[in-house]
PDB file of C-alpha atoms and ligand atoms in Angstrom:
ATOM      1  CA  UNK B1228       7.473  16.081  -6.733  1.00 81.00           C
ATOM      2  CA  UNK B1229       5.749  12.687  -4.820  1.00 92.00           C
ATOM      3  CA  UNK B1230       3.127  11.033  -6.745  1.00 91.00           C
ATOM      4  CA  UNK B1231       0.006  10.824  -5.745  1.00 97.00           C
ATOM      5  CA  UNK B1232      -1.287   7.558  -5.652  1.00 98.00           C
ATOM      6  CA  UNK B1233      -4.402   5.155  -5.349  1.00 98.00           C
ATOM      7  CA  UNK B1234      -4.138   1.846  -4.885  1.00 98.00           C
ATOM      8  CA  UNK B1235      -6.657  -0.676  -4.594  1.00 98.00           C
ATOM      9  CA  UNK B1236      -6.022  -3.982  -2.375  1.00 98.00           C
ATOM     10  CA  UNK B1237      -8.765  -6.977  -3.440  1.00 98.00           C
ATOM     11  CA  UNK B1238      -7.782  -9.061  -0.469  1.00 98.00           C
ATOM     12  CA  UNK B1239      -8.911 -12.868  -0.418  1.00 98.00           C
ATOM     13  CA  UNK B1240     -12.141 -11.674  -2.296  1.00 98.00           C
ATOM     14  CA  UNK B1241     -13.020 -12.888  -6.559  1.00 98.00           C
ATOM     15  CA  UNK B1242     -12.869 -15.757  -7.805  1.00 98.00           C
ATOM     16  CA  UNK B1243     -10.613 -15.576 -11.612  1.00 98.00           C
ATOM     17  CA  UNK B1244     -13.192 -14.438 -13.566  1.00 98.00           C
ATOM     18  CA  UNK B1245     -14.996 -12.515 -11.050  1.00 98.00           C
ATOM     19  CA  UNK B1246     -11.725 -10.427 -11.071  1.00 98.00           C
ATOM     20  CA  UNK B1247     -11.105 -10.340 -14.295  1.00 98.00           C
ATOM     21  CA  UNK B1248     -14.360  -8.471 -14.827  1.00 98.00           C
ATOM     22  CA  UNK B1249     -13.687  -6.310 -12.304  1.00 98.00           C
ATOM     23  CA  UNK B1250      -9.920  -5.258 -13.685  1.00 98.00           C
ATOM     24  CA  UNK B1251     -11.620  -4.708 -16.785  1.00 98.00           C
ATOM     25  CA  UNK B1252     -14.516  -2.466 -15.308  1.00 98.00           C
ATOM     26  CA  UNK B1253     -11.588  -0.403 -13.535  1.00 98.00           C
ATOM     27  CA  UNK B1254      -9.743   0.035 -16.808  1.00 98.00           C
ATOM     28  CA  UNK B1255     -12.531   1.350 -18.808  1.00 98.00           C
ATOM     29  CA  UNK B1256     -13.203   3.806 -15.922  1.00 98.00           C
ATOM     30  CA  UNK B1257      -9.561   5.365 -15.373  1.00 98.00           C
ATOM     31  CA  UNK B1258      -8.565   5.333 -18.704  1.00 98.00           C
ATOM     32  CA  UNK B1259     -12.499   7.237 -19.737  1.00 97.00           C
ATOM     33  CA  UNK B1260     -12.387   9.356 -16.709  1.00 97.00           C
ATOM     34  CA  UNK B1261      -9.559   9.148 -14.736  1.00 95.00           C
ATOM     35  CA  UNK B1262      -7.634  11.893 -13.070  1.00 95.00           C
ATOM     36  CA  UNK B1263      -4.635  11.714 -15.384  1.00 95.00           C
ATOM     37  CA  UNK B1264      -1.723  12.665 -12.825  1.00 95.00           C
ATOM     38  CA  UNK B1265      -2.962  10.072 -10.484  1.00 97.00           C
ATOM     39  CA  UNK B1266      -0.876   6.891 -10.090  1.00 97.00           C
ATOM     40  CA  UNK B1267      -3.546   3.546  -9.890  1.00 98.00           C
ATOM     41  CA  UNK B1268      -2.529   0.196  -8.853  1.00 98.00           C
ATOM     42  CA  UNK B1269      -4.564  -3.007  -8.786  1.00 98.00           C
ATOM     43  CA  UNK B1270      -3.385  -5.824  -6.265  1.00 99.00           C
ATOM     44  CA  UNK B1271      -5.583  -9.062  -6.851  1.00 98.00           C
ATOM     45  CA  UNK B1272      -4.994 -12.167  -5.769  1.00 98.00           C
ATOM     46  CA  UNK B1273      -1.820 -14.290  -6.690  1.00 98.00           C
ATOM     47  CA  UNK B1274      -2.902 -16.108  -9.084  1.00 98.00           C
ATOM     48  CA  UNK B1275      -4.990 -13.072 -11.001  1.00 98.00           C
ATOM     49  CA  UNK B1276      -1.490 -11.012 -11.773  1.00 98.00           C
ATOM     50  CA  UNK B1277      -1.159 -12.716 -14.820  1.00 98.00           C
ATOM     51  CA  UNK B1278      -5.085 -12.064 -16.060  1.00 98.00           C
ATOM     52  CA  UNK B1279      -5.316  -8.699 -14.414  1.00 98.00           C
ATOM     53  CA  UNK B1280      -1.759  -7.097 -16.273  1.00 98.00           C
ATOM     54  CA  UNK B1281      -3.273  -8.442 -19.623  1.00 98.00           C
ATOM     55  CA  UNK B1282      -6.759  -6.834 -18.891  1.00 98.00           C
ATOM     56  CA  UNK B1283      -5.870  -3.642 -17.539  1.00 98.00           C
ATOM     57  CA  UNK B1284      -4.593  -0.395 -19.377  1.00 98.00           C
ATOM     58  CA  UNK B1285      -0.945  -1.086 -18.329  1.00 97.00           C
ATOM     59  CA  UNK B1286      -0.177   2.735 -19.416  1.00 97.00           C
ATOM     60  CA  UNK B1287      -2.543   3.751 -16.348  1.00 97.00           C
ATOM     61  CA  UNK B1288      -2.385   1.151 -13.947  1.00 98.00           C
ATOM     62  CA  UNK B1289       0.535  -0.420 -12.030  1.00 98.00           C
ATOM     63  CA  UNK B1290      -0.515  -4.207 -10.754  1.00 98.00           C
ATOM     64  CA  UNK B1291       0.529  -5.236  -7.245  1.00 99.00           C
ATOM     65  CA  UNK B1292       1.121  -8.345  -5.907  1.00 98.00           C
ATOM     66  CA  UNK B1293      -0.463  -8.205  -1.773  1.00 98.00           C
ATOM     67  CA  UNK B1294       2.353 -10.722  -0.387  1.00 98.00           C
ATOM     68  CA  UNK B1295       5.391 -12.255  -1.287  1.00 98.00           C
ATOM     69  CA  UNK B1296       7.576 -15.036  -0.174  1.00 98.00           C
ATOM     70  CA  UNK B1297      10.658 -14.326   2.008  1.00 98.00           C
ATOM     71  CA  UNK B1298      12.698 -16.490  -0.311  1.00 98.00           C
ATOM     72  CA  UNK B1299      13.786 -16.625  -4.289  1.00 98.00           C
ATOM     73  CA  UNK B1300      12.798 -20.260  -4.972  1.00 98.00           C
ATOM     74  CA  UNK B1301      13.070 -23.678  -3.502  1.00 98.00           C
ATOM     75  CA  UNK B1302      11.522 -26.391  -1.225  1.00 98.00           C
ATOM     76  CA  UNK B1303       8.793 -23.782  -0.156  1.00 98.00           C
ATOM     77  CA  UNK B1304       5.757 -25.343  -0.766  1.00 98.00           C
ATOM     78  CA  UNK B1305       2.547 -23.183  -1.242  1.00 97.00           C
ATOM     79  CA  UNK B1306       4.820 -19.739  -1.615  1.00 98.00           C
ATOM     80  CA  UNK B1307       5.154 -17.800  -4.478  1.00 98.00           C
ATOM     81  CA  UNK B1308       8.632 -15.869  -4.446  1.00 98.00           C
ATOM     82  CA  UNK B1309       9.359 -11.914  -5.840  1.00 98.00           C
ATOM     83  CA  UNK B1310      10.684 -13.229  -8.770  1.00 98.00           C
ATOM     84  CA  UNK B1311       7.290 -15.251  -9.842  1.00 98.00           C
ATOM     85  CA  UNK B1312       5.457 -11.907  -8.836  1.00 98.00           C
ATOM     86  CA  UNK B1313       7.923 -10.287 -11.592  1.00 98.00           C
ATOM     87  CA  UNK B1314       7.665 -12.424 -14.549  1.00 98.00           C
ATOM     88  CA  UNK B1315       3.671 -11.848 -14.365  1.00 98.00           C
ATOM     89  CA  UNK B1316       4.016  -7.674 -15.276  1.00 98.00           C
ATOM     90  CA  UNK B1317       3.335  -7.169 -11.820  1.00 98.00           C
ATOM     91  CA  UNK B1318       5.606  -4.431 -10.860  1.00 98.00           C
ATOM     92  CA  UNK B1319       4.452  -3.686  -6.945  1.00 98.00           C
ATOM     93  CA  UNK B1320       4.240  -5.840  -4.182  1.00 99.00           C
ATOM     94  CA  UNK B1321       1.893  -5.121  -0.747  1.00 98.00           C
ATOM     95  CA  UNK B1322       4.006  -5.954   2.370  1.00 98.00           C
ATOM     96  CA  UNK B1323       3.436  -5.208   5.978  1.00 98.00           C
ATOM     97  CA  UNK B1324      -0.288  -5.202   5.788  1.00 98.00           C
ATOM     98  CA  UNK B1325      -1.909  -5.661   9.009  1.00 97.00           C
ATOM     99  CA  UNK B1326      -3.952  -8.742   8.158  1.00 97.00           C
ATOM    100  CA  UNK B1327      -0.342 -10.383   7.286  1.00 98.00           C
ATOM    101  CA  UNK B1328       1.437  -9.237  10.282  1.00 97.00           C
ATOM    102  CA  UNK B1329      -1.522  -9.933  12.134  1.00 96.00           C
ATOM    103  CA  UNK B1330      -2.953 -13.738  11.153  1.00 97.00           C
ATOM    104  CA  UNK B1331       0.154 -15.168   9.784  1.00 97.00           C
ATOM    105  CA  UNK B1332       2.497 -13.777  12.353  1.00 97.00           C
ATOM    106  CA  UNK B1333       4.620 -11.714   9.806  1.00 98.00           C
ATOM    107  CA  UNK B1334       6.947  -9.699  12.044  1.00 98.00           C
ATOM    108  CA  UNK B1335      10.064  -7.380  11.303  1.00 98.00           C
ATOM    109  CA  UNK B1336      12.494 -10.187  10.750  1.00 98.00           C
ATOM    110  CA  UNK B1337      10.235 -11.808   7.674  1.00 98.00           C
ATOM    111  CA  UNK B1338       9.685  -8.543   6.732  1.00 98.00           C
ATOM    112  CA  UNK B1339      13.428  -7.808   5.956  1.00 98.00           C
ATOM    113  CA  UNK B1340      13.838 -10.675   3.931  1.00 98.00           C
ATOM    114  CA  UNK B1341      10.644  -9.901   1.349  1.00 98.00           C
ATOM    115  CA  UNK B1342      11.163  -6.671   1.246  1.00 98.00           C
ATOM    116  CA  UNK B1343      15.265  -7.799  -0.009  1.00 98.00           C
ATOM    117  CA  UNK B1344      13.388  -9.900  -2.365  1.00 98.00           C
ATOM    118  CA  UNK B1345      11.181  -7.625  -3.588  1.00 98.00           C
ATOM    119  CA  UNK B1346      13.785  -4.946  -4.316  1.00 98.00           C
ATOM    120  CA  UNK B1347      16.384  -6.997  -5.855  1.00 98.00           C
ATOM    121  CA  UNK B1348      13.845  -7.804  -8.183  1.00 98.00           C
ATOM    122  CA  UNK B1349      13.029  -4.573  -9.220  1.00 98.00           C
ATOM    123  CA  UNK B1350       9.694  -4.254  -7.937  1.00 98.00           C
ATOM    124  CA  UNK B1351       8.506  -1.676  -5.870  1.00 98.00           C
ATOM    125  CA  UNK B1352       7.601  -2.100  -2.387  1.00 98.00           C
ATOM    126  CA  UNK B1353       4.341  -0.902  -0.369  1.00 98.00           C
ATOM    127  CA  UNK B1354       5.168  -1.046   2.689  1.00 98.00           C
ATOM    128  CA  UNK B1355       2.464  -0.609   5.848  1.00 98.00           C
ATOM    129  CA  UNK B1356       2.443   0.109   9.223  1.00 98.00           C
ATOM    130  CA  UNK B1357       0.005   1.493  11.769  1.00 98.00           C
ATOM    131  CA  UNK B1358      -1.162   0.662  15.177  1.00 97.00           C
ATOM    132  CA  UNK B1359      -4.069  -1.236  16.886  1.00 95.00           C
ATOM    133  CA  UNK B1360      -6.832   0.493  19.069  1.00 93.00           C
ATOM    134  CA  UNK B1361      -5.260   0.287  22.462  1.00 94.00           C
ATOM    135  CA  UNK B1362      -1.887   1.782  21.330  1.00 95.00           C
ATOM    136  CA  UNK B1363      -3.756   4.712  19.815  1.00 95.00           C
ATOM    137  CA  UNK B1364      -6.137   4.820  22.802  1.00 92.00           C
ATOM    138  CA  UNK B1365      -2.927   4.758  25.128  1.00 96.00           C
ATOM    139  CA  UNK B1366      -1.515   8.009  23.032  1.00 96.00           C
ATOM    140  CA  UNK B1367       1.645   5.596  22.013  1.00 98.00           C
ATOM    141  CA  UNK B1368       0.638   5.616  18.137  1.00 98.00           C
ATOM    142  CA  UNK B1369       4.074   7.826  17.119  1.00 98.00           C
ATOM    143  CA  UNK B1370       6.368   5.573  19.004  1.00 98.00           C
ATOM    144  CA  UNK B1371       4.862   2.557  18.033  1.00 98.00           C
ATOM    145  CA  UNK B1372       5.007   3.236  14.282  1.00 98.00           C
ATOM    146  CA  UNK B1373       8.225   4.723  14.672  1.00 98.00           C
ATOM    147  CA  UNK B1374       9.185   1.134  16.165  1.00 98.00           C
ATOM    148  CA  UNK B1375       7.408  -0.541  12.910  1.00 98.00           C
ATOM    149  CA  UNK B1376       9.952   1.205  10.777  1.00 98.00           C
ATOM    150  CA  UNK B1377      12.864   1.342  12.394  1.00 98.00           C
ATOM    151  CA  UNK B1378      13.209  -2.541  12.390  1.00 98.00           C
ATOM    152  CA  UNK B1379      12.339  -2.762   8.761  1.00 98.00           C
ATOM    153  CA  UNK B1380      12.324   0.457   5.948  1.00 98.00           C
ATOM    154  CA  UNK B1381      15.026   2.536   7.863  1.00 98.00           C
ATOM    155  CA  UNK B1382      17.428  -0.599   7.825  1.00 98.00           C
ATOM    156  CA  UNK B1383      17.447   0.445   3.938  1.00 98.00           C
ATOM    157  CA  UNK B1384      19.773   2.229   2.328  1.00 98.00           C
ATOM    158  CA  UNK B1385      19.348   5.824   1.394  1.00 98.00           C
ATOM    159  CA  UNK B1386      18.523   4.767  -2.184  1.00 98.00           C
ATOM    160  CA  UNK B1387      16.784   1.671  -1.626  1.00 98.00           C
ATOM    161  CA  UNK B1388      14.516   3.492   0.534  1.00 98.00           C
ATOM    162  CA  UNK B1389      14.035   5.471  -2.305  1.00 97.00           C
ATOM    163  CA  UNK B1390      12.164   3.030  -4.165  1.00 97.00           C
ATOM    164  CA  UNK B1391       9.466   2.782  -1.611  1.00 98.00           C
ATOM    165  CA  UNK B1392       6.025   3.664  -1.152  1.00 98.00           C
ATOM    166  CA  UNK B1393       4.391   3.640   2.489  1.00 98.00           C
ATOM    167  CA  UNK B1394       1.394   3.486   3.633  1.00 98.00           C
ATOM    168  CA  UNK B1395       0.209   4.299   7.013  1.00 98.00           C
ATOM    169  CA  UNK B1396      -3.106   1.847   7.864  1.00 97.00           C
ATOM    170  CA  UNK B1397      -4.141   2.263  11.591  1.00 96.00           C
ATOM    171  CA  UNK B1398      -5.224  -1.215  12.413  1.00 95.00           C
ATOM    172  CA  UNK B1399      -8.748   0.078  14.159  1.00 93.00           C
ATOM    173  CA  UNK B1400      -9.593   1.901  10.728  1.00 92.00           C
ATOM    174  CA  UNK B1401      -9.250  -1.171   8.230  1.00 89.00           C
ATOM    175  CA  UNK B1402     -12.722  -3.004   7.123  1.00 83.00           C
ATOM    176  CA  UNK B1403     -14.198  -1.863   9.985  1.00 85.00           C
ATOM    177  CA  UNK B1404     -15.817   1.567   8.334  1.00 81.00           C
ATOM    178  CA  UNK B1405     -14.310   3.540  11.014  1.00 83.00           C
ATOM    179  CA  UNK B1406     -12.097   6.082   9.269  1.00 85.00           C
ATOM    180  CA  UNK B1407      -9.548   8.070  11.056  1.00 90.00           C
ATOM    181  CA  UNK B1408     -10.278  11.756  11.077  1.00 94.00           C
ATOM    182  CA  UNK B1409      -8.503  13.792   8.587  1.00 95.00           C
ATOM    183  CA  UNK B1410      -6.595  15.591  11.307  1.00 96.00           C
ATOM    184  CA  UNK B1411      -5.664  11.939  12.748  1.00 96.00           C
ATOM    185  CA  UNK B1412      -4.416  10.655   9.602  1.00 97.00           C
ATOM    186  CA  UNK B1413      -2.305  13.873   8.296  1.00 98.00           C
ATOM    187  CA  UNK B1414      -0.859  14.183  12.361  1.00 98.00           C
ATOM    188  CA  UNK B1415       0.541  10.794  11.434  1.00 98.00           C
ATOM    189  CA  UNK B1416       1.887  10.856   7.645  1.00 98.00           C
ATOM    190  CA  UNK B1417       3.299  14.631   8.851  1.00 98.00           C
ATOM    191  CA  UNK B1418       5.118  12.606  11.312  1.00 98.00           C
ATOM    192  CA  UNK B1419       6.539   9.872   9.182  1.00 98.00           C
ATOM    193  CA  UNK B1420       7.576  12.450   6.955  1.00 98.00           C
ATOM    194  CA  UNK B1421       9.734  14.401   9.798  1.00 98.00           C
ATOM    195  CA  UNK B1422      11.132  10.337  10.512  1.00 98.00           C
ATOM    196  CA  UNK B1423      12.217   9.890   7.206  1.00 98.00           C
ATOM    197  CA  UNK B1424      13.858  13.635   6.873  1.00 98.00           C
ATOM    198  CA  UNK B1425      15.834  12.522  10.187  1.00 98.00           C
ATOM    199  CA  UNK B1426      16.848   9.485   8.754  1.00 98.00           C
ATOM    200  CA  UNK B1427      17.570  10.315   5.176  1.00 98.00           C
ATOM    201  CA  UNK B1428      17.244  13.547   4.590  1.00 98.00           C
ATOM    202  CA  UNK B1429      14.739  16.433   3.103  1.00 97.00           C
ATOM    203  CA  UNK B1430      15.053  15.400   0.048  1.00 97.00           C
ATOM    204  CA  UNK B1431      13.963  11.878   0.282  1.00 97.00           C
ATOM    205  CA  UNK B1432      11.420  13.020   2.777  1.00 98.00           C
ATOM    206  CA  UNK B1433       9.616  14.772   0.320  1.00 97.00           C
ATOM    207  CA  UNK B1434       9.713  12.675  -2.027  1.00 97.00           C
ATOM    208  CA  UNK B1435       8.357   9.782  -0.456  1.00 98.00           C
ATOM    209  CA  UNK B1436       4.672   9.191  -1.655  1.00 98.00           C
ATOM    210  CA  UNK B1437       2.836   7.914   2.209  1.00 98.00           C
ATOM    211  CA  UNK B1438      -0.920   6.924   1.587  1.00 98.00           C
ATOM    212  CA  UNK B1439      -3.635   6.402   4.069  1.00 97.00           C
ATOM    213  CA  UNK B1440      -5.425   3.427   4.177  1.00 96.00           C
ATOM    214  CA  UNK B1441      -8.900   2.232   6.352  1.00 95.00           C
ATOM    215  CA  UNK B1442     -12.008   2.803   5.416  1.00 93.00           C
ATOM    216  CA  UNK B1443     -11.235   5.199   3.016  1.00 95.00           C
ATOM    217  CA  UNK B1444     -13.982   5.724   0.774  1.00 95.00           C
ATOM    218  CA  UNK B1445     -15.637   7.523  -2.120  1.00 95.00           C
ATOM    219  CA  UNK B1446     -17.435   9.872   0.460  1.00 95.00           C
ATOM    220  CA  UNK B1447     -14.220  11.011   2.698  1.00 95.00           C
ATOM    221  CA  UNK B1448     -11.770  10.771  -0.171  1.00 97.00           C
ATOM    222  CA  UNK B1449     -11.682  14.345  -0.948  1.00 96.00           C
ATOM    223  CA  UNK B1450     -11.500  15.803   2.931  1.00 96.00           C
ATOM    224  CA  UNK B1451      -8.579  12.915   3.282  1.00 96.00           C
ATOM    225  CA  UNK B1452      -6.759  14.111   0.356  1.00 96.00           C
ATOM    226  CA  UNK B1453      -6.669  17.485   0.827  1.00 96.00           C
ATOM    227  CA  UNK B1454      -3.960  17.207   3.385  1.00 97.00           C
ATOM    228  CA  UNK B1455      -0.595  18.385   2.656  1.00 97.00           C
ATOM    229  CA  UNK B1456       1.115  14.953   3.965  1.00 98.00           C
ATOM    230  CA  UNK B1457      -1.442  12.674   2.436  1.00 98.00           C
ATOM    231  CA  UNK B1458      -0.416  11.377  -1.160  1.00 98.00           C
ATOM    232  CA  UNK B1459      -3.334   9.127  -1.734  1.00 97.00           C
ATOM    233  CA  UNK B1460      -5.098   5.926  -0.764  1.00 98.00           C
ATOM    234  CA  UNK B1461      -4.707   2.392  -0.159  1.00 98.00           C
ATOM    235  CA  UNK B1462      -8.232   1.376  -0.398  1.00 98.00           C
ATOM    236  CA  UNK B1463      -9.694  -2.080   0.852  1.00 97.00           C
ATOM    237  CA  UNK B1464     -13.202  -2.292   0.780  1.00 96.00           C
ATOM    238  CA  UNK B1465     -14.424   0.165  -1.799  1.00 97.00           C
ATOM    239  CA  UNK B1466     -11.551  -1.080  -4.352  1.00 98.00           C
ATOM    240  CA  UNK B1467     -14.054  -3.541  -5.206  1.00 98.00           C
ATOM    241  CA  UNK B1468     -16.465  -1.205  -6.605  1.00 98.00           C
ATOM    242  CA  UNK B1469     -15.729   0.135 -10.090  1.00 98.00           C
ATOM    243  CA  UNK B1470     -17.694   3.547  -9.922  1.00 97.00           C
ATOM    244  CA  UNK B1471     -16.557   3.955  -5.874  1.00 97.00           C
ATOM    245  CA  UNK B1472     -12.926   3.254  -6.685  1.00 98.00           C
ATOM    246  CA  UNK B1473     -12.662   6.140  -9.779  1.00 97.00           C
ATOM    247  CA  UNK B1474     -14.527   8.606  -7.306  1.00 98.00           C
ATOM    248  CA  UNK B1475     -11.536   7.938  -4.846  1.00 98.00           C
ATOM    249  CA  UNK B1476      -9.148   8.452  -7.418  1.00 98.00           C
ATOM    250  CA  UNK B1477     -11.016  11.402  -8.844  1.00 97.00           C
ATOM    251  CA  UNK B1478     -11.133  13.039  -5.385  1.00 96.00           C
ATOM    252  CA  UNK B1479      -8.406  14.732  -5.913  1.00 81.00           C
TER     253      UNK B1479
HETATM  254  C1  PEP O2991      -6.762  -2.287   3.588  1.00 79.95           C
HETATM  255  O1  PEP O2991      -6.962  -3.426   3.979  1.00 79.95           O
HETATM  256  O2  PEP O2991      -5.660  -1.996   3.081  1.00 79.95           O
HETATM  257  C2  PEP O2991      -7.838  -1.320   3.757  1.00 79.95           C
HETATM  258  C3  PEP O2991      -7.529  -0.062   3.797  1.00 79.95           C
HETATM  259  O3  PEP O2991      -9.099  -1.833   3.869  1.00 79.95           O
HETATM  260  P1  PEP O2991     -10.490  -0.999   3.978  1.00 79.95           P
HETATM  261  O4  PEP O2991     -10.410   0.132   2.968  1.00 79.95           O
HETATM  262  O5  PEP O2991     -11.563  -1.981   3.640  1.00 79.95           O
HETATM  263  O6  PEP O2991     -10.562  -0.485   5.373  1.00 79.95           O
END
């Protein structure tokens, strides 16, 4: 059975302390009145893994890195590798994300390499994809995410793709309050699903946890989540608010 899974990403927003009080906020609320047999993960900033792992309820909540470098150590200046992620408790790491892919020119090739790093260092990956406006405007959304992971997650073996979670995060949908409809967002994860039975089998296919992600919210949680395909959340925005984020997670 897939988990189901809600993970919060904190983007370039808190300052150390700021976050801090907000990892602590979270804790109190999932471990008070979580949903038990939902899977949370926190993914601050860099340089809060260390603080956040230490403040959080570690038997409830996973902490993710949202990046990593493409490269174990070295002459690299202003990177921090998989291994770095690793030795703060972090045990995910974000990769993919449209904001990466999108301001810092992160394309299939760099991809590959973190997502090598990542896995040989035991951590697991969170992998996203989705398309812009025009491709889903143009009806080309399937093919195009197809593309996405065909150049990166189905160069993986059968059971290092079995490490992975994905999350689908149509690029029109993130920060910008627009959510995709229910029926939108479960056409695609159904789809991904039938991709990944292709590639590697029913098995694998079912197990896969895929999450939606943009502008996912306390108030459309529950209509998201109550699609078959849809095995939680990778939330932006609302992850940010305590008493929001344990709605989403209770919306199950
Ligand atoms: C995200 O960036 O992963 C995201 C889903 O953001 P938001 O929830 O703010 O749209």
């Amino acid at each position: 059975m897939r988990k189901k899974i809600v993970a919060g990403n904190w983007k370039c927003n808190t300052t150390l302390q700021e976050g801090i009080e907000l990892a602590k906020a979270v804790s109190k609320n999932v471990t008070e009145k979580g949903a038990k047999d939902v899977k949370v993960i926190l993914a601050p900033p860099f340089i809060h893994l260390t603080k956040v792992v230490e403040n959080v309820n570690t038997d409830r909540i996973s902490v993710s890195s949202q990046n990593c470098g493409t490269e174990p150590k070295g002459a690299y200046t202003g990177e921090v590798s998989a291994a770095m992620v690793k030795s703060t408790g972090a045990t995910c790491v974000i990769l993919g994300h449209s904001e990466r892919r999108g301001y810092y020119g992160e394309n299939s090739e760099i991809l590959n390499k973190k997502l090598a790093q990542v896995l040989e260092n035991g951590l697991t990956p969170i992998f996203c994809c989705g398309e812009t406006l025009d491709i889903r405007e143009s009806g080309k959304q399937n093919d195009f995410v197809k593309k996405q992971l065909d150049e990166t997650v189905f160069q993986l073996s059968k059971e290092d793709f079995s490490k992975l979670i994905l999350a689908y995060e149509p690029i029109w949908a993130i920060g910008t309050g627009k959510t995709a409809s229910p029926a939108q967002a479960e056409d695609m994860l159904s789809f991904m699903r039938s991709l990944i039975a292709e590639k590697y089998g029913k098995e694998i296919a079912e197990n896969t946890s895929i999450l939606y992600g943009g502008s996912c919210n306390a108030k459309n949680a529950k209509e998201l989540f109550s699609n078959p395909n849809i095995d939680g959340g990778l939330i932006g925005g609302a992850a940010l608010k305590p008493d929001d984020f344990l709605a989403i997670i209770n919306a199950y």
